[in-house]
């Protein structure tokens, strides 16, 4: 007559936390910073923020006077290598007829090895300066020097940042683009220290998306002294455009425990003093039983 409802107690294998703040980020191994291999003037930029790019795409042109000097050094080294090789080949033939001494032969061989090493070094410098192996080969064959560098994307991905400005001068190694692959993403969750019970690697995370799956892959060891929270990191796959890098969202962690747990309606919880209680229906009436609220 006073409206008491009876509900069967259900065993709970898992439960979820309250909503927790999380930031969407890009795993560092999926990001690349594309920098200027040599200082110069940015004369062209072919990609903007949020553009999709493919590995090998030319994203910028840099007019670099210093590139001409590097190319000249390679051509000079290649000339010295040809002379050293001719001298070495000549002495090698004369050595067979004992017309030249062993010392002269070894000196010519050493000079040839040094010249070859210098050419390899100059090629590596041009590779680091942004020239492709094909362009270096054409330079050695045609001996035509140029001052324009092509900056190419190292990976397939999306442009997430463009620090450079068209028409400005950049220094060596100055950032031009930041490119990243956006699948999968990370959720960096701030979990209160007293809510970590039941948090396990591999546990599911409820995200505000109709698609995608998120699972915990790291539980931090450090506590933020400002708010007493611990970093819980989850990897998100298949979320598409629902989650974007830099976005703040609210998530819930699905927790599990080896202890016996039960699920009851929140309206069944009452308090006697500071102790949470539920009333259990028995043959003789109702008995108050103290409980521990997990979630």
CSV table of C-alpha atoms in Angstrom, one decimal:
chain,number,residue,atom,x,y,z
A,1,UNK,CA,0.0,0.0,0.0
A,2,UNK,CA,2.9,2.4,0.5
A,3,UNK,CA,4.4,1.6,-3.0
A,4,UNK,CA,7.3,-0.7,-2.2
A,5,UNK,CA,8.6,-2.4,-5.3
A,6,UNK,CA,10.7,-5.6,-5.2
A,7,UNK,CA,13.5,-6.2,-7.8
A,8,UNK,CA,15.6,-9.3,-8.2
A,9,UNK,CA,19.3,-8.7,-7.5
A,10,UNK,CA,21.4,-9.3,-10.6
A,11,UNK,CA,25.1,-10.3,-10.5
A,12,UNK,CA,27.3,-7.7,-12.2
A,13,UNK,CA,30.3,-9.0,-14.2
A,14,UNK,CA,31.4,-5.4,-15.1
A,15,UNK,CA,30.4,-1.8,-14.6
A,16,UNK,CA,31.3,1.6,-15.9
A,17,UNK,CA,32.7,4.7,-14.3
A,18,UNK,CA,31.2,8.2,-14.4
A,19,UNK,CA,32.0,10.4,-17.4
A,20,UNK,CA,35.7,11.2,-17.4
A,21,UNK,CA,37.5,13.9,-19.5
A,22,UNK,CA,39.7,12.8,-22.3
A,23,UNK,CA,41.7,14.4,-25.1
A,24,UNK,CA,42.1,12.9,-28.5
A,25,UNK,CA,45.7,12.8,-29.7
A,26,UNK,CA,47.9,11.3,-32.5
A,27,UNK,CA,50.3,8.5,-31.6
A,28,UNK,CA,53.8,9.9,-32.0
A,29,UNK,CA,54.9,7.0,-34.2
A,30,UNK,CA,52.2,8.0,-36.8
A,31,UNK,CA,53.4,11.6,-37.2
A,32,UNK,CA,56.2,13.2,-39.2
A,33,UNK,CA,57.7,16.7,-39.2
A,34,UNK,CA,58.7,17.7,-42.7
A,35,UNK,CA,61.5,20.3,-42.5
A,36,UNK,CA,63.5,22.4,-44.9
A,37,UNK,CA,66.6,20.3,-45.8
A,38,UNK,CA,68.5,23.5,-46.8
A,39,UNK,CA,67.8,27.2,-46.1
A,40,UNK,CA,66.2,29.2,-48.8
A,41,UNK,CA,63.1,30.9,-50.2
A,42,UNK,CA,59.8,29.0,-50.1
A,43,UNK,CA,58.5,29.6,-53.7
A,44,UNK,CA,55.6,27.1,-53.8
A,45,UNK,CA,53.4,25.1,-51.4
A,46,UNK,CA,51.0,22.5,-52.8
A,47,UNK,CA,49.2,21.3,-49.6
A,48,UNK,CA,47.2,23.0,-46.9
A,49,UNK,CA,46.0,22.0,-43.5
A,50,UNK,CA,43.7,18.9,-43.5
A,51,UNK,CA,44.7,17.9,-47.1
A,52,UNK,CA,45.4,14.2,-47.6
A,53,UNK,CA,48.8,13.5,-49.1
A,54,UNK,CA,50.6,10.4,-50.4
A,55,UNK,CA,54.2,9.3,-49.8
A,56,UNK,CA,56.4,11.0,-52.4
A,57,UNK,CA,54.0,13.9,-53.2
A,58,UNK,CA,55.9,17.2,-53.7
A,59,UNK,CA,54.6,19.6,-51.0
A,60,UNK,CA,56.9,22.5,-51.3
A,61,UNK,CA,59.6,24.1,-53.5
A,62,UNK,CA,62.6,25.9,-51.9
A,63,UNK,CA,65.0,28.1,-53.9
A,64,UNK,CA,68.3,27.4,-52.2
A,65,UNK,CA,71.6,29.0,-53.4
A,66,UNK,CA,73.5,26.7,-51.1
A,67,UNK,CA,72.3,23.7,-53.1
A,68,UNK,CA,74.4,24.9,-56.1
A,69,UNK,CA,77.6,24.7,-54.0
A,70,UNK,CA,76.8,21.2,-52.9
A,71,UNK,CA,76.2,20.1,-56.5
A,72,UNK,CA,79.5,21.6,-57.6
A,73,UNK,CA,81.3,19.8,-54.8
A,74,UNK,CA,79.9,16.5,-56.1
A,75,UNK,CA,80.9,17.2,-59.7
A,76,UNK,CA,84.4,18.1,-58.6
A,77,UNK,CA,84.6,14.9,-56.5
A,78,UNK,CA,83.3,12.9,-59.4
A,79,UNK,CA,86.0,14.4,-61.7
A,80,UNK,CA,88.7,13.5,-59.1
A,81,UNK,CA,87.3,10.0,-58.9
A,82,UNK,CA,87.6,9.5,-62.7
A,83,UNK,CA,91.2,10.7,-62.6
A,84,UNK,CA,92.1,8.5,-59.6
A,85,UNK,CA,90.4,5.5,-61.3
A,86,UNK,CA,92.4,6.0,-64.5
A,87,UNK,CA,95.6,6.3,-62.6
A,88,UNK,CA,94.8,3.1,-60.6
A,89,UNK,CA,93.8,1.2,-63.7
A,90,UNK,CA,97.0,2.2,-65.4
A,91,UNK,CA,99.2,1.2,-62.5
A,92,UNK,CA,97.3,-2.1,-62.1
A,93,UNK,CA,98.2,-3.0,-65.7
A,94,UNK,CA,101.8,-1.9,-65.2
A,95,UNK,CA,102.0,-4.0,-62.0
A,96,UNK,CA,101.3,-7.1,-63.9
A,97,UNK,CA,104.4,-6.5,-66.1
A,98,UNK,CA,106.4,-5.3,-63.0
A,99,UNK,CA,106.9,-1.9,-64.7
A,100,UNK,CA,105.7,-0.1,-61.6
A,101,UNK,CA,106.6,-0.6,-58.0
A,102,UNK,CA,104.2,-2.0,-55.4
A,103,UNK,CA,104.3,1.2,-53.5
A,104,UNK,CA,103.2,3.3,-56.4
A,105,UNK,CA,100.4,0.8,-57.1
A,106,UNK,CA,99.2,0.9,-53.5
A,107,UNK,CA,99.3,4.7,-53.4
A,108,UNK,CA,97.1,4.9,-56.5
A,109,UNK,CA,94.7,2.4,-55.0
A,110,UNK,CA,94.5,4.4,-51.8
A,111,UNK,CA,93.9,7.6,-53.8
A,112,UNK,CA,91.1,5.8,-55.8
A,113,UNK,CA,89.5,4.6,-52.6
A,114,UNK,CA,89.6,8.0,-51.0
A,115,UNK,CA,88.1,9.6,-54.1
A,116,UNK,CA,85.3,7.0,-54.2
A,117,UNK,CA,84.5,7.7,-50.5
A,118,UNK,CA,84.4,11.4,-51.1
A,119,UNK,CA,81.9,11.0,-54.0
A,120,UNK,CA,79.7,8.8,-51.7
A,121,UNK,CA,79.9,11.4,-49.0
A,122,UNK,CA,78.8,14.2,-51.5
A,123,UNK,CA,75.9,12.1,-52.7
A,124,UNK,CA,74.8,11.6,-49.1
A,125,UNK,CA,74.9,15.3,-48.4
A,126,UNK,CA,72.7,16.0,-51.5
A,127,UNK,CA,70.3,13.2,-50.3
A,128,UNK,CA,70.0,15.0,-46.9
A,129,UNK,CA,69.6,18.3,-48.8
A,130,UNK,CA,66.4,16.9,-50.4
A,131,UNK,CA,67.6,15.7,-53.8
A,132,UNK,CA,66.3,12.3,-54.9
A,133,UNK,CA,68.7,9.5,-56.1
A,134,UNK,CA,67.3,10.0,-59.6
A,135,UNK,CA,68.1,13.7,-59.6
A,136,UNK,CA,71.6,13.1,-58.3
A,137,UNK,CA,72.2,10.6,-61.1
A,138,UNK,CA,70.9,13.0,-63.7
A,139,UNK,CA,73.3,15.7,-62.2
A,140,UNK,CA,76.3,13.5,-62.6
A,141,UNK,CA,75.4,12.5,-66.2
A,142,UNK,CA,74.2,15.9,-67.5
A,143,UNK,CA,76.4,18.0,-65.2
A,144,UNK,CA,73.6,20.7,-65.1
A,145,UNK,CA,73.2,22.3,-61.7
A,146,UNK,CA,70.0,23.7,-60.2
A,147,UNK,CA,68.9,25.7,-57.1
A,148,UNK,CA,65.4,24.4,-56.6
A,149,UNK,CA,64.7,21.8,-53.9
A,150,UNK,CA,61.5,19.6,-53.9
A,151,UNK,CA,60.3,18.7,-50.5
A,152,UNK,CA,58.3,15.5,-50.5
A,153,UNK,CA,55.9,13.8,-48.1
A,154,UNK,CA,57.6,10.8,-46.3
A,155,UNK,CA,54.3,9.0,-45.6
A,156,UNK,CA,50.6,8.7,-46.5
A,157,UNK,CA,48.6,10.9,-44.2
A,158,UNK,CA,46.9,14.2,-43.5
A,159,UNK,CA,48.4,17.6,-43.1
A,160,UNK,CA,47.7,18.6,-39.5
A,161,UNK,CA,49.9,21.7,-39.3
A,162,UNK,CA,51.6,24.1,-41.7
A,163,UNK,CA,54.1,26.3,-39.8
A,164,UNK,CA,55.7,27.7,-43.0
A,165,UNK,CA,54.5,30.6,-45.0
A,166,UNK,CA,54.7,30.9,-48.8
A,167,UNK,CA,57.3,33.5,-49.8
A,168,UNK,CA,59.3,33.5,-46.6
A,169,UNK,CA,62.9,32.5,-46.1
A,170,UNK,CA,63.5,29.4,-44.0
A,171,UNK,CA,66.7,28.1,-42.3
A,172,UNK,CA,68.1,24.6,-42.4
A,173,UNK,CA,65.8,22.1,-40.7
A,174,UNK,CA,63.0,24.7,-40.1
A,175,UNK,CA,59.6,22.9,-40.0
A,176,UNK,CA,57.4,23.2,-43.1
A,177,UNK,CA,54.6,20.7,-42.5
A,178,UNK,CA,53.4,18.2,-39.9
A,179,UNK,CA,51.8,15.2,-41.4
A,180,UNK,CA,50.1,12.3,-39.5
A,181,UNK,CA,48.2,9.1,-40.0
A,182,UNK,CA,44.8,9.5,-38.2
A,183,UNK,CA,44.1,5.8,-37.7
A,184,UNK,CA,44.2,4.7,-35.0
A,185,UNK,CA,44.0,7.6,-32.5
A,186,UNK,CA,44.7,7.8,-28.8
A,187,UNK,CA,42.4,8.9,-25.9
A,188,UNK,CA,44.3,10.4,-23.0
A,189,UNK,CA,41.9,10.0,-20.1
A,190,UNK,CA,42.3,11.8,-16.8
A,191,UNK,CA,41.1,9.2,-14.2
A,192,UNK,CA,40.9,10.1,-10.5
A,193,UNK,CA,43.2,8.1,-8.4
A,194,UNK,CA,40.4,6.6,-6.3
A,195,UNK,CA,38.6,5.3,-9.5
A,196,UNK,CA,41.4,3.1,-10.7
A,197,UNK,CA,40.1,-0.1,-9.1
A,198,UNK,CA,39.2,-2.4,-11.8
A,199,UNK,CA,41.0,-0.5,-14.6
A,200,UNK,CA,42.9,-3.1,-16.6
A,201,UNK,CA,44.8,-3.0,-20.0
A,202,UNK,CA,42.4,-4.3,-22.7
A,203,UNK,CA,39.3,-2.9,-20.9
A,204,UNK,CA,36.7,-1.3,-23.1
A,205,UNK,CA,36.1,2.5,-23.2
A,206,UNK,CA,32.7,3.9,-24.1
A,207,UNK,CA,33.2,6.8,-26.5
A,208,UNK,CA,30.6,9.3,-27.8
A,209,UNK,CA,30.5,7.7,-31.3
A,210,UNK,CA,28.2,5.3,-33.0
A,211,UNK,CA,31.2,3.7,-34.6
A,212,UNK,CA,34.7,2.7,-33.5
A,213,UNK,CA,36.1,0.7,-30.7
A,214,UNK,CA,38.4,1.9,-27.9
A,215,UNK,CA,40.4,-0.2,-25.5
A,216,UNK,CA,42.8,0.7,-22.7
A,217,UNK,CA,46.5,0.0,-23.6
A,218,UNK,CA,48.3,2.0,-20.8
A,219,UNK,CA,47.7,3.0,-17.2
A,220,UNK,CA,50.1,5.7,-16.1
A,221,UNK,CA,52.4,5.4,-13.1
A,222,UNK,CA,52.6,9.1,-12.2
A,223,UNK,CA,49.9,11.1,-10.5
A,224,UNK,CA,49.2,14.7,-11.5
A,225,UNK,CA,49.8,16.7,-8.3
A,226,UNK,CA,47.4,19.4,-9.3
A,227,UNK,CA,44.3,17.3,-9.5
A,228,UNK,CA,45.3,13.8,-8.3
A,229,UNK,CA,44.5,12.1,-11.6
A,230,UNK,CA,46.3,9.3,-13.5
A,231,UNK,CA,46.7,9.1,-17.2
A,232,UNK,CA,44.8,6.2,-18.7
A,233,UNK,CA,45.5,5.8,-22.4
A,234,UNK,CA,43.2,4.0,-24.8
A,235,UNK,CA,43.6,3.2,-28.5
A,236,UNK,CA,40.6,4.0,-30.8
A,237,UNK,CA,40.1,2.3,-34.1
A,238,UNK,CA,37.4,2.9,-36.7
A,239,UNK,CA,36.0,6.2,-35.2
A,240,UNK,CA,36.3,8.0,-38.6
A,241,UNK,CA,35.5,11.7,-38.3
A,242,UNK,CA,33.7,11.3,-35.0
A,243,UNK,CA,37.0,12.0,-33.2
A,244,UNK,CA,39.6,14.5,-34.2
A,245,UNK,CA,43.0,15.3,-32.9
A,246,UNK,CA,42.9,17.9,-30.2
A,247,UNK,CA,39.2,17.3,-29.4
A,248,UNK,CA,38.1,17.0,-25.8
A,249,UNK,CA,35.4,14.4,-25.1
A,250,UNK,CA,33.8,12.6,-22.1
A,251,UNK,CA,34.2,8.8,-21.9
A,252,UNK,CA,33.4,6.1,-19.5
A,253,UNK,CA,35.7,3.2,-18.6
A,254,UNK,CA,34.2,-0.3,-18.4
A,255,UNK,CA,35.7,-2.0,-15.3
A,256,UNK,CA,35.8,-5.5,-14.1
A,257,UNK,CA,36.7,-7.2,-10.8
A,258,UNK,CA,37.2,-10.7,-9.4
A,259,UNK,CA,35.1,-9.7,-6.4
A,260,UNK,CA,31.4,-10.6,-6.2
A,261,UNK,CA,29.3,-7.6,-7.3
A,262,UNK,CA,25.6,-7.0,-7.8
A,263,UNK,CA,23.6,-4.5,-9.7
A,264,UNK,CA,20.5,-2.8,-8.1
A,265,UNK,CA,18.5,0.3,-9.1
A,266,UNK,CA,19.9,3.5,-7.6
A,267,UNK,CA,16.5,4.1,-5.9
A,268,UNK,CA,17.2,1.0,-3.8
A,269,UNK,CA,20.1,2.6,-2.1
A,270,UNK,CA,19.4,4.5,1.2
A,271,UNK,CA,21.6,5.6,4.0
A,272,UNK,CA,21.6,5.1,7.7
A,273,UNK,CA,24.0,7.7,9.0
A,274,UNK,CA,27.0,7.5,6.7
A,275,UNK,CA,26.4,3.9,5.8
A,276,UNK,CA,24.8,3.0,2.4
A,277,UNK,CA,22.2,0.3,2.8
A,278,UNK,CA,19.7,-1.8,0.9
A,279,UNK,CA,16.6,-3.5,2.3
A,280,UNK,CA,16.4,-7.2,1.5
A,281,UNK,CA,13.0,-8.9,1.5
A,282,UNK,CA,13.0,-11.9,3.8
A,283,UNK,CA,10.2,-14.2,5.1
A,284,UNK,CA,9.8,-12.1,8.2
A,285,UNK,CA,9.9,-8.7,6.5
A,286,UNK,CA,12.8,-6.5,5.3
A,287,UNK,CA,16.3,-6.5,6.7
A,288,UNK,CA,18.8,-3.6,6.2
A,289,UNK,CA,22.1,-4.8,4.7
A,290,UNK,CA,25.1,-2.5,4.5
A,291,UNK,CA,26.8,-2.3,1.0
A,292,UNK,CA,29.8,-0.8,-0.7
A,293,UNK,CA,29.0,1.4,-3.6
A,294,UNK,CA,31.4,0.7,-6.5
A,295,UNK,CA,29.8,2.7,-9.2
